[in-house]
Short mmCIF file of C-alpha atoms in Angstrom, two decimals:
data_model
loop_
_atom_site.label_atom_id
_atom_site.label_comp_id
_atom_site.label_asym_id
_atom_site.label_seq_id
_atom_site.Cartn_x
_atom_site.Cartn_y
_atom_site.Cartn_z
CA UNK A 1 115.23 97.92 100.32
CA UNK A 2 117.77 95.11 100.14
CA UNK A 3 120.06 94.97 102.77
CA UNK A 4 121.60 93.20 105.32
CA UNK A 5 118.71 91.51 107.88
CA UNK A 6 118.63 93.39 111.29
CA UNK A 7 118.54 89.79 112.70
CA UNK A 8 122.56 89.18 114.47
CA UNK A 9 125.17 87.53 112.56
CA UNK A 10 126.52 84.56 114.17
CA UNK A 11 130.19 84.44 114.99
CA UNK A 12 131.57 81.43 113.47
CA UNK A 13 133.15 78.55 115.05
CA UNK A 14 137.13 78.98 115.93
CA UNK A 15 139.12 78.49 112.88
CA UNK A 16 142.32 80.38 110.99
CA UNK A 17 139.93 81.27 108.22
CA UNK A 18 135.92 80.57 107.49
CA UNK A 19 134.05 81.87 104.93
CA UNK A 20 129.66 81.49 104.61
CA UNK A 21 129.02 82.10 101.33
CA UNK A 22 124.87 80.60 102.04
CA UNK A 23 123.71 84.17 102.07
CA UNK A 24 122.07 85.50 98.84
CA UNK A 25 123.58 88.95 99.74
CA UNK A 26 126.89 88.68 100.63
CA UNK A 27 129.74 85.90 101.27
CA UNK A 28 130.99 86.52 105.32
CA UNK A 29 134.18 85.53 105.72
CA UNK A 30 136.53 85.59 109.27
CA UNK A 31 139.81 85.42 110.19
CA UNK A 32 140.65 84.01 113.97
CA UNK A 33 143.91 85.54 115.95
CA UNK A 34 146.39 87.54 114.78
CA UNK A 35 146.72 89.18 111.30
CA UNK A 36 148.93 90.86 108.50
CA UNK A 37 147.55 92.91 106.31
CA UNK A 38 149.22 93.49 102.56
CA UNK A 39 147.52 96.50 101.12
CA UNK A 40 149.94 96.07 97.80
CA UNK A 41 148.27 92.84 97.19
CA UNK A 42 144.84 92.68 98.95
CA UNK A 43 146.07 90.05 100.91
CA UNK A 44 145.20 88.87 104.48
CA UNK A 45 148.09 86.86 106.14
CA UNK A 46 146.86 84.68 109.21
CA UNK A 47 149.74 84.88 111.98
CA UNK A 48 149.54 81.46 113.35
CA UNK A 49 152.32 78.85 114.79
CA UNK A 50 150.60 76.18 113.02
CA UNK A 51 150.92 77.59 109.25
CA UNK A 52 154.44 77.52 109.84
CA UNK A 53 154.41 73.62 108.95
CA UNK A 54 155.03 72.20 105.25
CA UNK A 55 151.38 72.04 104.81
CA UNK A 56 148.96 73.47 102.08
CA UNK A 57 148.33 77.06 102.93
CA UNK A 58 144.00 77.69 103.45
CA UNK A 59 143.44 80.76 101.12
CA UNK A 60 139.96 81.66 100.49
CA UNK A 61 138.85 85.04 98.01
CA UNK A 62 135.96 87.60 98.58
CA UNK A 63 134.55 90.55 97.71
CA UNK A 64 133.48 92.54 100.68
CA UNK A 65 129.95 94.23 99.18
CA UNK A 66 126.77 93.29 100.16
CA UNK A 67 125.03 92.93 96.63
CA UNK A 68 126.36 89.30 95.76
CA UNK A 69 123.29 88.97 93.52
CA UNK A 70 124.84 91.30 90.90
CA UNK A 71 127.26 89.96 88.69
CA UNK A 72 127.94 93.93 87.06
CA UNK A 73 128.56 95.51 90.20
CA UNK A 74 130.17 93.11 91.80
CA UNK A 75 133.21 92.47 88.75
CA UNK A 76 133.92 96.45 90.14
CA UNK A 77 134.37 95.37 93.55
CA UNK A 78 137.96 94.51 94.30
CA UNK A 79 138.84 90.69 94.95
CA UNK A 80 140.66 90.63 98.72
CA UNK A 81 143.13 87.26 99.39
CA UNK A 82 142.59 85.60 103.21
CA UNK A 83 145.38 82.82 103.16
CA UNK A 84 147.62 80.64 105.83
CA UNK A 85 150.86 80.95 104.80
CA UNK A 86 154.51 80.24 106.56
CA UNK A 87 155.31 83.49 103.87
CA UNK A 88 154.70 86.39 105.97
CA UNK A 89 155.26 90.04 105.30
CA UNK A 90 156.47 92.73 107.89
CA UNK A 91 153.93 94.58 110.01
CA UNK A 92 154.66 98.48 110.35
CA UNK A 93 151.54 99.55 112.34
CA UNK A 94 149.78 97.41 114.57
CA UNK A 95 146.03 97.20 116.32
CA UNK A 96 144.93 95.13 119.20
CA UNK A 97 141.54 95.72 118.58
CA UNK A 98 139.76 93.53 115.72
CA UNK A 99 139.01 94.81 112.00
CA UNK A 100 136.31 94.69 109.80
CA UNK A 101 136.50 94.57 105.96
CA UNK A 102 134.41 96.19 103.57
CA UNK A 103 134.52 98.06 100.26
CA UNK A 104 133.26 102.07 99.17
CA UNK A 105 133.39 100.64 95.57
CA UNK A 106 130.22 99.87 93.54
CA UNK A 107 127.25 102.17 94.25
CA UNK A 108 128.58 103.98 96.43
CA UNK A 109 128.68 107.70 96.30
CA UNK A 110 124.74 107.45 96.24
CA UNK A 111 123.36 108.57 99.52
CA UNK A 112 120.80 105.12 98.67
CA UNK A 113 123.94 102.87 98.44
CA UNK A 114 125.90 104.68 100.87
CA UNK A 115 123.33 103.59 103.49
CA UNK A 116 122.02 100.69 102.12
CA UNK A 117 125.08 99.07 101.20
CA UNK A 118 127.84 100.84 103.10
CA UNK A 119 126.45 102.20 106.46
CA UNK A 120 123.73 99.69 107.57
CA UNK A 121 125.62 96.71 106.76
CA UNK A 122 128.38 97.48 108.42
CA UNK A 123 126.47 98.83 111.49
CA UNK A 124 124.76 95.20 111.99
CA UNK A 125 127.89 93.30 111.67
CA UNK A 126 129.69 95.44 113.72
CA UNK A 127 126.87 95.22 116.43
CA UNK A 128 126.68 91.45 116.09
CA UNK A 129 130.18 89.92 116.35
CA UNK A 130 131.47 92.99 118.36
CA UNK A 131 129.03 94.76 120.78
CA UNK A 132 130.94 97.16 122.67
CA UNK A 133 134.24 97.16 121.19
CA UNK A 134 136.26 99.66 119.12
CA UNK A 135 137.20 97.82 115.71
CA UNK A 136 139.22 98.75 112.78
CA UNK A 137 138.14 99.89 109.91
CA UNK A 138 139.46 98.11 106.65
CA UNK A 139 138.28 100.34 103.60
CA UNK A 140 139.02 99.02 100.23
CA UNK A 141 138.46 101.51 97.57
CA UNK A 142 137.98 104.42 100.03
CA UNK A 143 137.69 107.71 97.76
CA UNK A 144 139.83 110.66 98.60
CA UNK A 145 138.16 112.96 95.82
CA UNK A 146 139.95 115.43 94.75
CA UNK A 147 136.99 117.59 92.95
CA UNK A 148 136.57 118.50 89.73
CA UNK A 149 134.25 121.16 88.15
CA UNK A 150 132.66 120.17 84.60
CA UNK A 151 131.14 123.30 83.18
CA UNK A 152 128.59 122.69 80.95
CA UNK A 153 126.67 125.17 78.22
CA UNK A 154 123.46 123.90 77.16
CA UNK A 155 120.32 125.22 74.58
CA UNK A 156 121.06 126.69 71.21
CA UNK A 157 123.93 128.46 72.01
CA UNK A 158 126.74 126.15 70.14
CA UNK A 159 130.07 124.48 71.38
CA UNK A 160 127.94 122.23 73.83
CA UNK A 161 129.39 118.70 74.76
CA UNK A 162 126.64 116.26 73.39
CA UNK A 163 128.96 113.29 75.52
CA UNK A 164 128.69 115.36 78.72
CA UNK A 165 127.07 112.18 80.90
CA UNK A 166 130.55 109.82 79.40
CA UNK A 167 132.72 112.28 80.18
CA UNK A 168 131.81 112.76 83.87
CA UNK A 169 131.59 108.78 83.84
CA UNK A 170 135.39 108.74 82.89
CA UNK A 171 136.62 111.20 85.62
CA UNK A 172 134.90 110.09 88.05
CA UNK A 173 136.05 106.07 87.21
CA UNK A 174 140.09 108.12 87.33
CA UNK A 175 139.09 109.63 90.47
CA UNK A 176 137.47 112.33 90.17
CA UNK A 177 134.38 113.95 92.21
CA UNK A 178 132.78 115.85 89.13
CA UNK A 179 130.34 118.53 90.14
CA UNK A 180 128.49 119.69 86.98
CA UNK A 181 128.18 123.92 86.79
CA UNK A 182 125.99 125.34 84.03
CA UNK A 183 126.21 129.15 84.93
CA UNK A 184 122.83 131.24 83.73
CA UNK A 185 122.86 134.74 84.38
CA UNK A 186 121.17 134.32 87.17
CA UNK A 187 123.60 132.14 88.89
CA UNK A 188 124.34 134.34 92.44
CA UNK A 189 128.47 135.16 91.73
CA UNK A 190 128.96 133.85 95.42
CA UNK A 191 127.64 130.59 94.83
CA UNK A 192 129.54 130.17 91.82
CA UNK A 193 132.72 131.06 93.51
CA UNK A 194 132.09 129.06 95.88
CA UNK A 195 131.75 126.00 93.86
CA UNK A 196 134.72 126.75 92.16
CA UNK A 197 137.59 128.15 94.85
CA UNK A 198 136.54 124.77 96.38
CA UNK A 199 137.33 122.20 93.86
CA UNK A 200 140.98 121.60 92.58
CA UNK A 201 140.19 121.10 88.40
CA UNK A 202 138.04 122.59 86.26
CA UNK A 203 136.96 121.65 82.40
CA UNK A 204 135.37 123.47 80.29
CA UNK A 205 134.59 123.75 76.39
CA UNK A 206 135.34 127.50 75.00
CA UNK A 207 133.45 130.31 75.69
CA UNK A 208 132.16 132.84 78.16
CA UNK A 209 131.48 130.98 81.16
CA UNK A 210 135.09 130.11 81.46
CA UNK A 211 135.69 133.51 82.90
CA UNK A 212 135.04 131.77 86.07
CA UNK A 213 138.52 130.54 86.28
CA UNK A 214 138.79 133.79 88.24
CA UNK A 215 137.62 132.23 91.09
CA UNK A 216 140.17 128.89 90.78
CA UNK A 217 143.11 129.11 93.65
CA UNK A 218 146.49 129.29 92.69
CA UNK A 219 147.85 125.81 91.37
CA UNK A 220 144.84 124.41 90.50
CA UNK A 221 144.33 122.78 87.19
CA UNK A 222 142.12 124.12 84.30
CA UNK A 223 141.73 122.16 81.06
CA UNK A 224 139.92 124.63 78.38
CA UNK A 225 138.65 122.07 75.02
CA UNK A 226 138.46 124.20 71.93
CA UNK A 227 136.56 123.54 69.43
CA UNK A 228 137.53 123.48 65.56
CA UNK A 229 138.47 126.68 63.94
CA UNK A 230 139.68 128.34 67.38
CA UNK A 231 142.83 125.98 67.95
CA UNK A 232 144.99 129.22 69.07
CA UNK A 233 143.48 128.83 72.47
CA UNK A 234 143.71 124.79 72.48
CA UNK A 235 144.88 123.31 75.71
CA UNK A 236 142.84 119.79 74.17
CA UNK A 237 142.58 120.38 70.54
CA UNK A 238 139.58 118.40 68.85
CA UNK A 239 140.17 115.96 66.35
CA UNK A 240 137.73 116.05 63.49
CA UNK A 241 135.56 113.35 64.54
CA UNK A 242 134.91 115.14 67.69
CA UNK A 243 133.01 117.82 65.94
CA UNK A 244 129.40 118.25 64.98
CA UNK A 245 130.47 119.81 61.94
CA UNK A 246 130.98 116.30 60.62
CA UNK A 247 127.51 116.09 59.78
CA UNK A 248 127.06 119.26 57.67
CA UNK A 249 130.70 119.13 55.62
CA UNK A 250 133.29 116.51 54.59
CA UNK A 251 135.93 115.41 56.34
CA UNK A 252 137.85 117.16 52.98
CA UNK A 253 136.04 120.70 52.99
CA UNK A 254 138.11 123.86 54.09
CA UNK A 255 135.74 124.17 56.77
CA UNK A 256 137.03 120.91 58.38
CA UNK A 257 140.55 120.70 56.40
CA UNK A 258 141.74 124.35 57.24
CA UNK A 259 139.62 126.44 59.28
CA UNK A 260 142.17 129.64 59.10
CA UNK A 261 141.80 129.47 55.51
CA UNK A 262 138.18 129.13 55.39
CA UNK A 263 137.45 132.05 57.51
CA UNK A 264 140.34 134.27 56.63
CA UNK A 265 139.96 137.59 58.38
CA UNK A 266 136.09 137.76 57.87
CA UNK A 267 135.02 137.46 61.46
CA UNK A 268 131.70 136.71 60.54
CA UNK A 269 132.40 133.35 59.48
CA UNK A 270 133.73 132.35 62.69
CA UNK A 271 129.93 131.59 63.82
CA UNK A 272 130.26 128.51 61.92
CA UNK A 273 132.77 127.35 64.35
CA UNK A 274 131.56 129.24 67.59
CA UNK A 275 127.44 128.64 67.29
CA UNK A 276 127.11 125.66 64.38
CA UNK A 277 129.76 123.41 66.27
CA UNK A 278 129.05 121.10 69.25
CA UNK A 279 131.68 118.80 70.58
CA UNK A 280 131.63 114.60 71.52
CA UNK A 281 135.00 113.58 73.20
CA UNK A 282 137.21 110.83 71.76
CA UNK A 283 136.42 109.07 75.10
CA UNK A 284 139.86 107.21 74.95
CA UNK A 285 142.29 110.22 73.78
CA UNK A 286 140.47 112.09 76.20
CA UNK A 287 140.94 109.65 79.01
CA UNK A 288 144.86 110.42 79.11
CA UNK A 289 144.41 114.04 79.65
CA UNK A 290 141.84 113.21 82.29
CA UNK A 291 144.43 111.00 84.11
CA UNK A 292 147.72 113.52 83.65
CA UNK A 293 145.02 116.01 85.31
CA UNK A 294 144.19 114.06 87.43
CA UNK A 295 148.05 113.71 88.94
CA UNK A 296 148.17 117.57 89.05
CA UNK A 297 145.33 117.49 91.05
CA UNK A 298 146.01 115.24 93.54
CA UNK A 299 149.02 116.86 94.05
CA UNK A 300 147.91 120.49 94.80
CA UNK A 301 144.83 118.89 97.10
CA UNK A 302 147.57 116.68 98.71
CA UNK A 303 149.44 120.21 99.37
CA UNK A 304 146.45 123.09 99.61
CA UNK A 305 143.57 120.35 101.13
#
């Protein structure tokens, strides 16, 4: 386990603004006195009598996540500004007690991470500079997930998302909580109305299991993808390079070109579409639906909880 030593932090000599970046783990930077905080910007404003002199303001830049070591995770982290500056801005709530920085970014949302670089850290730095004292706490990137449920339909059946793992990537980097449901008939009806009265979005690719929209609440939002050849339904309508069919025809056959013409009004023909067709998302078309959803749903959790 990497983590923050148990041994104390030491509080750093009286200054406006000190940073230790010596620690392989994580940079430790403080603020002394009084403090505006910008959340538009990120920015830390040090309310001093001194900065207010024609000098060069002090402004140092961290990332407040305890795995310094990696460069990937740590380009996700956002940057926060400390700085001395004459400049200001108004403060509309204030503490007296002192706050403490950190992010939920990164790993987070994995109960590892969540303790290893969210709850333990914090615990030892609180304990160290401020034993027995309420603090503040600073959360940049804190997640209010609205939650969204991804059904998925697996096995031979047809009309399965082969980009299922992307797709949940994307939503969740909008905002999302994505929950992946793949109903068998087994699935108890309680549990899956469960899952589903308590999340605020659903997706889904056409077919059966999306008769559990039944069990969305009112206002929710519900994206249905169809697949080629059943566009009537369409609320996201596949391009041809989202379907499987791809690799059996040309992009130029009637099966691909004009799928009411292909099948006319033998029904039987419709399996080509329904059981030979699987679906990979045009990750950046798809991306603006995701975030227009995304709005709706915030809005109705915002309103309904």
């Amino acid at each position: 386990m990497k983590s923050l030593e148990s041994k104390s932090i030491s509080k750093p000599e009286a200054k406006d603004i000190s940073c230790d970046r010596s620690h392989k783990n994580y940079d430790f930077c403080t603020i002394s006195g009084p403090t505006v905080l910008d959340p538009t910007s990120s920015t830390f404003f040090v309310m001093d009598p001194k900065t207010l002199t024609p000098q060069k303001p002090t402004v140092e830049k961290v990332r407040p996540y305890p795995r310094k070591w990696e460069t990937h995770t740590m380009s996700r982290i956002k940057e926060v500004t400390l700085i001395s500056s004459p400049i200001i801005p108004n403060s509309e709530i204030q503490h007296k007690a002192p706050a403490i920085l950190l992010s939920a970014g990164g790993l987070t949302e994995n109960i590892f991470h969540d303790f290893n670089d969210g709850f333990i850290p914090l615990f030892i730095t609180a304990n160290s500079i401020f034993p027995d004292q309420d603090v503040v706490l600073v959360i940049s990137k804190a997640r209010d997930w609205p939650i969204l449920v991804l059904i998925s339909r697996n096995g031979g059946v047809g009309r399965v998302l082969l980009n299922q793992n992307e797709v949940k990537f994307e939503a969740e980097k909008i905002g999302f909580n994505v929950i992946i449901f793949e109903p068998t008939p087994m699935t108890p009806m309680h549990k899956a109305y469960e899952l589903i009265h308590s999340g605020h979005a659903m997706i889904g690719i056409d077919g059966a299991a999306l008769t559990h929209t039944i069990f969305l609440r009112p206002s929710s939002v519900f994206m249905q993808v169809v697949p080629l050849g059943t566009e009537w339904a369409a609320e996201y309508r596949i391009e041809a390079e989202e379907s499987s069919l791809l690799e059996k025809y040309s992009k130029d056959d009637v099966v691909i070109r004009d799928p009411v013409a292909f099948r006319g009004t033998d029904w039987s023909l419709m399996n080509v579409y329904l059981k030979e067709q699987n679906v990979t998302l045009d990750l950046v078309r798809f991306r603006e639906y995701l975030k227009e959803m995304y709005k709706k749903a915030k809005k109705f959790m915002n309103k309904e909880g």
